[in-house]
XYZ file of C-alpha atoms in Angstrom:
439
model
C 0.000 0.000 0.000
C 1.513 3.451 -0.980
C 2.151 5.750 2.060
C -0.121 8.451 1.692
C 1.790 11.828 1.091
C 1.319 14.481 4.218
C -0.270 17.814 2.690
C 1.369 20.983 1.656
C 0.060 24.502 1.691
C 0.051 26.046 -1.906
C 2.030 29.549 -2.525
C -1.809 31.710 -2.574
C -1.764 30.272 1.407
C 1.431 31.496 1.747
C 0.740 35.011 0.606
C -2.523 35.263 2.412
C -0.404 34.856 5.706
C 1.274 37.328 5.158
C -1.257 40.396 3.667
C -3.624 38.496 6.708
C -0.880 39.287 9.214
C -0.071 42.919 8.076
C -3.308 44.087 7.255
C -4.744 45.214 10.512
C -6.654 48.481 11.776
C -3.853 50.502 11.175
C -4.099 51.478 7.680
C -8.030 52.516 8.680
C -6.958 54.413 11.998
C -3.378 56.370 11.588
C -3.736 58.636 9.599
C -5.773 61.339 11.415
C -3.084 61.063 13.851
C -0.391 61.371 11.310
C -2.539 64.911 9.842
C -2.665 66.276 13.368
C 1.078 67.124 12.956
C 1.892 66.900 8.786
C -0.748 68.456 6.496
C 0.862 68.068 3.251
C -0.798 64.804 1.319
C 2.532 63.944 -0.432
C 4.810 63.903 3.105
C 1.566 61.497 4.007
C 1.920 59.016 1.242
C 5.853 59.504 1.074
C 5.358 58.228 4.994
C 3.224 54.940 3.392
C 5.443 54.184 0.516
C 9.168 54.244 3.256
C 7.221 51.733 5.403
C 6.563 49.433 2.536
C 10.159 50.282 1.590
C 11.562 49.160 4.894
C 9.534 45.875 5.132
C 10.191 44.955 1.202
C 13.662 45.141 2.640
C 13.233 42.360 5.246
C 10.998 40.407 3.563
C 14.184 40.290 0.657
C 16.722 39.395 2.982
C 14.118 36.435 4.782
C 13.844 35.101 1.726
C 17.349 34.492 1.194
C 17.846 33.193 4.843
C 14.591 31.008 4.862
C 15.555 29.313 1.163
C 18.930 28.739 2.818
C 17.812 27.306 5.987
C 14.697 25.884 5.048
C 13.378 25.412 8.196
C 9.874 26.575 10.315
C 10.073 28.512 13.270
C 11.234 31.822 11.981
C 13.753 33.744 14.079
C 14.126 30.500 16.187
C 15.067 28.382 12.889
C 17.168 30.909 11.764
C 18.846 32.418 14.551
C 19.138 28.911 16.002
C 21.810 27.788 13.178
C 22.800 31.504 11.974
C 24.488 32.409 15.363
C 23.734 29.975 18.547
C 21.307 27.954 20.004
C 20.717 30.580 22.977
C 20.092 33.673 19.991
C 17.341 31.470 18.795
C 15.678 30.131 21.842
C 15.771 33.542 23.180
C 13.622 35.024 20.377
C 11.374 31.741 20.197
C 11.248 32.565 23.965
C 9.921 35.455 22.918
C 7.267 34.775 20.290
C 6.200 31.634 22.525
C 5.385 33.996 25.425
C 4.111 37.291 24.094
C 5.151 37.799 20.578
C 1.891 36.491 18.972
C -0.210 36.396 21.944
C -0.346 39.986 22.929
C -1.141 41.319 19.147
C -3.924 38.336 18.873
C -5.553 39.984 22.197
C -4.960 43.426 20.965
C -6.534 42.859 17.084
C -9.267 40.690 18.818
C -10.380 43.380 21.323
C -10.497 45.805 18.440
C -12.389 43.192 16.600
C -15.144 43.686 19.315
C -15.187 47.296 19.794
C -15.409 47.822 15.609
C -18.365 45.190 15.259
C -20.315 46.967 18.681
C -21.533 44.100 20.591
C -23.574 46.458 23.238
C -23.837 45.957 27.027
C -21.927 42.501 26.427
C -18.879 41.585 28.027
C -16.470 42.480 25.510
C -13.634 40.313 26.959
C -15.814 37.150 26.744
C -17.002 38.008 23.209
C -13.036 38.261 22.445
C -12.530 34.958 24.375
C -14.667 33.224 22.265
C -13.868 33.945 19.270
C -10.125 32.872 19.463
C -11.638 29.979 20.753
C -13.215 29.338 17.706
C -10.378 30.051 15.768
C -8.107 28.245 17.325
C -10.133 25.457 16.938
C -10.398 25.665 13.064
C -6.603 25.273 12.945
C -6.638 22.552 15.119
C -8.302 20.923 12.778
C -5.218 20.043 9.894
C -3.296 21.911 7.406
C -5.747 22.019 4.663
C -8.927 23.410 6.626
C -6.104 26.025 7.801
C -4.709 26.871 4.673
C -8.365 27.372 3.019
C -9.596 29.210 6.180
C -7.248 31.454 5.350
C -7.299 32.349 1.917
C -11.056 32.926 2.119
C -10.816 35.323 4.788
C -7.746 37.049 3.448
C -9.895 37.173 -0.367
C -12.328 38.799 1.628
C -10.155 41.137 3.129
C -8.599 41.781 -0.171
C -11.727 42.628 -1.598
C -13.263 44.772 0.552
C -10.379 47.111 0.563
C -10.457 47.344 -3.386
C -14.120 47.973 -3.442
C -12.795 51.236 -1.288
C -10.152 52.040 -3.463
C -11.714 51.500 -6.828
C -14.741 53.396 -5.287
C -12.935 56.307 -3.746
C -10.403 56.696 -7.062
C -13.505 56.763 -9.243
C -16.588 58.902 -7.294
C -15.533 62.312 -8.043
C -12.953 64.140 -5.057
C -14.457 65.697 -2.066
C -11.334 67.451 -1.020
C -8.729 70.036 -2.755
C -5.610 68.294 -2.875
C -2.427 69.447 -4.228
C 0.613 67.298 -4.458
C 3.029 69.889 -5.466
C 6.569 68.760 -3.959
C 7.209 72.480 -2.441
C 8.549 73.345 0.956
C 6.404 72.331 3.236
C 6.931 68.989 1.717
C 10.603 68.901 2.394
C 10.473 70.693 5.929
C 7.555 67.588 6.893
C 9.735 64.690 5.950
C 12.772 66.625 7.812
C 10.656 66.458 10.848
C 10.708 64.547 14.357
C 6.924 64.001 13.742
C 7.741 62.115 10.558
C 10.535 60.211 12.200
C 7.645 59.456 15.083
C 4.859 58.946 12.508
C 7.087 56.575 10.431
C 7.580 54.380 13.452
C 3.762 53.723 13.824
C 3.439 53.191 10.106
C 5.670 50.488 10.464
C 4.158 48.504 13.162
C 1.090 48.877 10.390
C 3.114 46.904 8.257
C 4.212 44.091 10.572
C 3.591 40.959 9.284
C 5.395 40.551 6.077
C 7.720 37.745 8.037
C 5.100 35.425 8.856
C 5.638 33.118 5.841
C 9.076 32.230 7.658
C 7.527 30.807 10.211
C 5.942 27.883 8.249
C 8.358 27.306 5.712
C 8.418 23.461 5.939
C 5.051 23.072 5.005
C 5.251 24.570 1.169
C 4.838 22.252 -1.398
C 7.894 23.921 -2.828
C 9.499 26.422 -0.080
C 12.335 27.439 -2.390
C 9.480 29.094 -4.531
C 7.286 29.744 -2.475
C 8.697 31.410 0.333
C 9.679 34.490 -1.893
C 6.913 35.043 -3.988
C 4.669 34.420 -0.197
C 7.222 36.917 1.589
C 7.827 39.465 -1.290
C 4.495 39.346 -3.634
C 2.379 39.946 -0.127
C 4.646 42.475 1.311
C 4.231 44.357 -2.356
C 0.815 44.110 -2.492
C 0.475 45.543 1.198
C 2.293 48.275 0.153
C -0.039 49.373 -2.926
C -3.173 48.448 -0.964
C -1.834 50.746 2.092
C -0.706 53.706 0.109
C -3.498 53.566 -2.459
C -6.443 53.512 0.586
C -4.455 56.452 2.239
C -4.671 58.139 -0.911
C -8.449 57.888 -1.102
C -9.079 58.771 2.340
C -6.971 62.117 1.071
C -8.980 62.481 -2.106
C -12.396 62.832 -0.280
C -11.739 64.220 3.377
C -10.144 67.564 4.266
C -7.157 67.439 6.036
C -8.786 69.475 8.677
C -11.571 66.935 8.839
C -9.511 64.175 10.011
C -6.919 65.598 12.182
C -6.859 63.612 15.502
C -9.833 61.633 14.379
C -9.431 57.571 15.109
C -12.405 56.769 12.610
C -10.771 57.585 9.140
C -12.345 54.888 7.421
C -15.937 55.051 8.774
C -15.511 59.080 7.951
C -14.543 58.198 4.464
C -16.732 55.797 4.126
C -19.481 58.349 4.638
C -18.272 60.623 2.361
C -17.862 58.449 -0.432
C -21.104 56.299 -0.222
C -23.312 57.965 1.921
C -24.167 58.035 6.092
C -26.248 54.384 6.145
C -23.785 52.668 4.502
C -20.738 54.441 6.332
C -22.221 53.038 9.809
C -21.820 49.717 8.304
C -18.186 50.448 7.944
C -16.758 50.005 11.975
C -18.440 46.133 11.464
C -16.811 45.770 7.824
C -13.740 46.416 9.813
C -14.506 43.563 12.666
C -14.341 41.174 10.024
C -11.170 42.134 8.050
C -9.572 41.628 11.664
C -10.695 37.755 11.643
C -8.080 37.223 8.821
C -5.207 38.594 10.545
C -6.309 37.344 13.807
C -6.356 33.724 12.061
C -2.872 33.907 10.302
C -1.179 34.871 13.755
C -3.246 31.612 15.643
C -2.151 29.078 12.384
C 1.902 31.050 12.881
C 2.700 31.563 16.220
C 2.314 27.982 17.555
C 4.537 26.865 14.542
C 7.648 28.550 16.915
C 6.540 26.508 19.910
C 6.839 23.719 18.141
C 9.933 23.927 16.684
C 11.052 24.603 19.992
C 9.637 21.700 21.663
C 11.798 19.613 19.127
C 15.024 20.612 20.240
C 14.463 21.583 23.996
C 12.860 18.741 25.848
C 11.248 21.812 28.310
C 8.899 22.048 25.692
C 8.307 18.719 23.700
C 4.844 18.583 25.123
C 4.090 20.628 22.055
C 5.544 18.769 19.489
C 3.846 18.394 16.722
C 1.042 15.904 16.171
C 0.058 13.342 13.413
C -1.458 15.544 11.484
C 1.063 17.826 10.990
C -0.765 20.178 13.329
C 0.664 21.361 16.898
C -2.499 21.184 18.824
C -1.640 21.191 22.213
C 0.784 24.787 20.888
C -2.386 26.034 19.828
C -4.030 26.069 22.952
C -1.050 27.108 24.926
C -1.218 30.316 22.654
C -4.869 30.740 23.647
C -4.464 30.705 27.189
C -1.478 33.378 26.701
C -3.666 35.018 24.540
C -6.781 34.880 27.498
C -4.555 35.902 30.171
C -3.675 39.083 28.360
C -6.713 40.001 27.667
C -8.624 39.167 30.882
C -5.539 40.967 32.487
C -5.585 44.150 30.253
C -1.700 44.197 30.129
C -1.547 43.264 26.034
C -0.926 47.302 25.066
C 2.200 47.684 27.419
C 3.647 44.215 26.666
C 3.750 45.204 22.882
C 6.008 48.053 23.344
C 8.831 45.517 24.795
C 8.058 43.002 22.537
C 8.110 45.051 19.499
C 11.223 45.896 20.913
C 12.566 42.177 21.358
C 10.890 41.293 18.352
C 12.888 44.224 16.363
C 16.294 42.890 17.633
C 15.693 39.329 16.597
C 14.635 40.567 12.404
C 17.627 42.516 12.505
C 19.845 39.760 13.440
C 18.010 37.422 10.498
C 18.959 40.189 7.948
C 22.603 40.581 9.435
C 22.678 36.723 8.546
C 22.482 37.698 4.693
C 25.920 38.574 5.252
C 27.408 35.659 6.776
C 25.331 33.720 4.451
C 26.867 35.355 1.110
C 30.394 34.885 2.514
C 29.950 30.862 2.824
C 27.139 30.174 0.470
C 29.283 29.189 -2.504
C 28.413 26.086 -3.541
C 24.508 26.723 -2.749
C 23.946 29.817 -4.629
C 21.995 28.093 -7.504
C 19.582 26.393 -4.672
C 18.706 29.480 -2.349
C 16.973 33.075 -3.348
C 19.125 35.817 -3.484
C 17.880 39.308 -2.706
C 18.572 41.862 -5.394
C 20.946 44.628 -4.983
C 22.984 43.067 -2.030
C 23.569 44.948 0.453
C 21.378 47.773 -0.248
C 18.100 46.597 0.492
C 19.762 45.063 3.910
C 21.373 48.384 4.913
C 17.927 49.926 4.792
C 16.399 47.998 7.030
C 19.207 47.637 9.820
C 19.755 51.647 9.818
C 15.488 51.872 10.163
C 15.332 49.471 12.302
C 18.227 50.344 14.726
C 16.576 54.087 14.937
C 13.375 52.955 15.945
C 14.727 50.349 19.062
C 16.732 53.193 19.814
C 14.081 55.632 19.939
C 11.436 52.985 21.747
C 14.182 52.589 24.350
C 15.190 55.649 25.097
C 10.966 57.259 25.623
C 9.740 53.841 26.895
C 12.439 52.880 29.467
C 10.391 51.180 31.507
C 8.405 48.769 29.079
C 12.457 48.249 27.954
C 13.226 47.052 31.424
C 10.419 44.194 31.390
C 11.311 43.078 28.252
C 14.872 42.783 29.617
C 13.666 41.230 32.636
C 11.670 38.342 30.380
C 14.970 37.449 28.236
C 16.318 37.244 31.896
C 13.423 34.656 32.539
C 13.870 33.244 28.830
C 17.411 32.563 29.371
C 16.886 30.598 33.207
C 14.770 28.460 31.272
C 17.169 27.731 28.588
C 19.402 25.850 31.019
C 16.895 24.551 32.894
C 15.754 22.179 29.761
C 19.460 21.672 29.116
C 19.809 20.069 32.375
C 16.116 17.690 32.300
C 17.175 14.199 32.291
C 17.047 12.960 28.473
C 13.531 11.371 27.534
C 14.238 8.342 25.761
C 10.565 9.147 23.574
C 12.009 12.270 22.988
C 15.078 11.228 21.551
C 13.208 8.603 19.249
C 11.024 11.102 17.865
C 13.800 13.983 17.139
């Protein structure tokens, strides 16, 4: 009897993780903020387009390291063999605590307060439904994989229908995109500097195919098309929606305002459908909400192969880490019955920051000893400009987080304290004979 092959995810499910995982509230919230201190539309888009920039630029450079590697886990995978085992475990340490359960509570709360659920506990609501999520991934790898290109489609779609709608109903506003002075003095600024730092938490995400690497059908194609076509199309569905909210609202309008798309929304198709708009919202969430369940347990598991602290959570059978996914919920519950999600993602981000920066650092080492492999791994175009970008953006905004968020820097340093303990604790469990069979 011929041993039934295990199942792959296609390259469409790889770039729906990633548009899934970047597309979040952001683009539909920031910009009033960004017009409360920058009033010229072209320093606006200008701010879009550099984020897109810098996160083209890491998605390049994981693309050479995860074609190279070819392993899941991300940061731990590649940081792991890249430097040393500690590097990696620290940052899987990371992503296994916090890193994907404090933005899951965050999006998920937001998910409730969009949709309006009334006098209903709002925490329960949010409870539930990464439950329910959770439990669709449990599932196996092909109810996850279409799961998630249905909800990312209709995430897709929605935001073209806004697009295509604001670029053809006739402007609203008087917009000028004259590159003058003001232009230049605005991208000179420190409010550009600060407003480029949230735009690029808006584009977080574009990494997530690393994560999940082992389970292409063909990861040395895959993984760059999933990792570079998503991160492009991000970028032109970001910039594009930015410049409709422009075309049809007066900068004046929106300054300060949180509600940028339900005011545009409004504008463009009228005040019954614009209500609609805060629930259209709720359900875009579900997509990204989805991609970080099916990612973040992927680290835990890759973790619990190597570290026998952790091989509770190896995976299963069916290719799925179960018992990862419901660790990640109850992470994901405690933050959110707790209410500390909001000041655990400034430290993380942090963390998080450090651990990309090292994976694109490893495009260096990688070019110096990857002779004989160059024909079997991606190479990112225009070495090393694409990589200098992203260290130099990336080492100005830890540097700036640290310096105005001391404290929330201090816990973060006090959890790779508590990451590292742990390290040597599973180095010194007595070896599992079952674990050593099934590693």
């Amino acid at each position: 009897m011929q041993k039934k092959l295990a199942y792959k995810i296609s390259t469409l499910a790889g770039v729906a993780i990633v548009m899934a995982n970047m597309i979040g509230t952001g683009a539909f919230t920031s910009l009033g903020f960004q017009l409360k201190d920058m009033g010229h539309p072209a320093s606006i888009l200008t701010l879009w387009i550099l984020g897109g920039i810098l996160a083209l630029a890491g998605a390049f450079s994981y693309a050479e390291v995860g074609t190279y590697i070819r392993k899941s886990g991300g940061e731990y995978a590649f940081l792991s063999e890249m430097y040393h085992p500690i590097a990696g475990y620290l940052s899987g340490w990371v992503s296994l605590t916090v890193g994907f359960a404090a933005p899951i509570a965050l999006a998920t709360i937001a998910f409730t307060e969009y949709f309006s659920f009334g006098d209903y506990n709002i925490k329960w609501i949010a409870i539930s439904v990464i439950a329910v999520i959770t439990f669709i991934h449990t599932k196996n790898l092909k109810t996850s994989s279409k799961f998630q290109i249905f909800s990312t489609l209709f995430k897709v779609l929605i935001m073209a229908v806004i697009i295509l709608s604001g670029i053809v109903v006739a402007e609203q506003s008087e917009v000028t995109y004259e590159i003058n002075q003001q232009y230049f003095s605005e991208i000179k600024s420190g409010a550009f500097a600060i407003a480029l730092i949230y735009v690029s938490y808006s584009y977080s995400g574009w990494n997530a195919a690393a994560y999940i690497s082992e389970e292409f059908e063909n990861p040395r194609k895959s993984l760059p098309i999933a990792l570079i076509g998503g991160t492009l199309a991000v970028t032109l569905l970001y910039t594009l929606l930015q410049f409709v909210f422009l075309k049809h609202i007066p900068a004046a309008e929106l300054a300060g305002k949180l509600e940028v798309g339900e005011i545009a929304a409004k504008k463009m198709f009228g005040t019954d459908i614009g209500k609609l708009f805060g629930i259209i919202i709720s359900f875009l969430l579900v997509s990204s909400i989805s991609a970080m369940v099916w990612v973040g347990p992927r680290v835990t598991a890759s973790m619990a192969g190597e570290h026998r602290l952790w091989q509770y959570f190896k995976v299963e059978k069916n290719q799925v880490p179960k018992r990862a996914l419901w660790l990640q919920f109850i992470l994901s519950v405690i933050l959110i019955v707790t209410g500390t999600f909001e000041q655990i993602m400034i430290y993380c981000g942090v963390l998080l920051s450090m651990s990309t920066m090292l994976v694109v650092l490893a495009v260096f080492i990688i070019r110096r000893k990857n002779r004989k492999k160059s024909n079997e791994t991606y190479r990112s175009p225009f070495f090393p400009f694409f990589q200098i970008i992203f260290l130099s953006g990336s080492l100005w905004m830890i540097s700036y987080t640290i310096i105005h968020h001391p404290m929330e820097t201090m816990i973060g340093l006090l959890n790779l304290i508590l990451g590292l303990a742990t390290y040597y604790w599973s180095n010194r469990l007595k070896p599992d004979a079952s674990f050593n069979l099934n590693c």
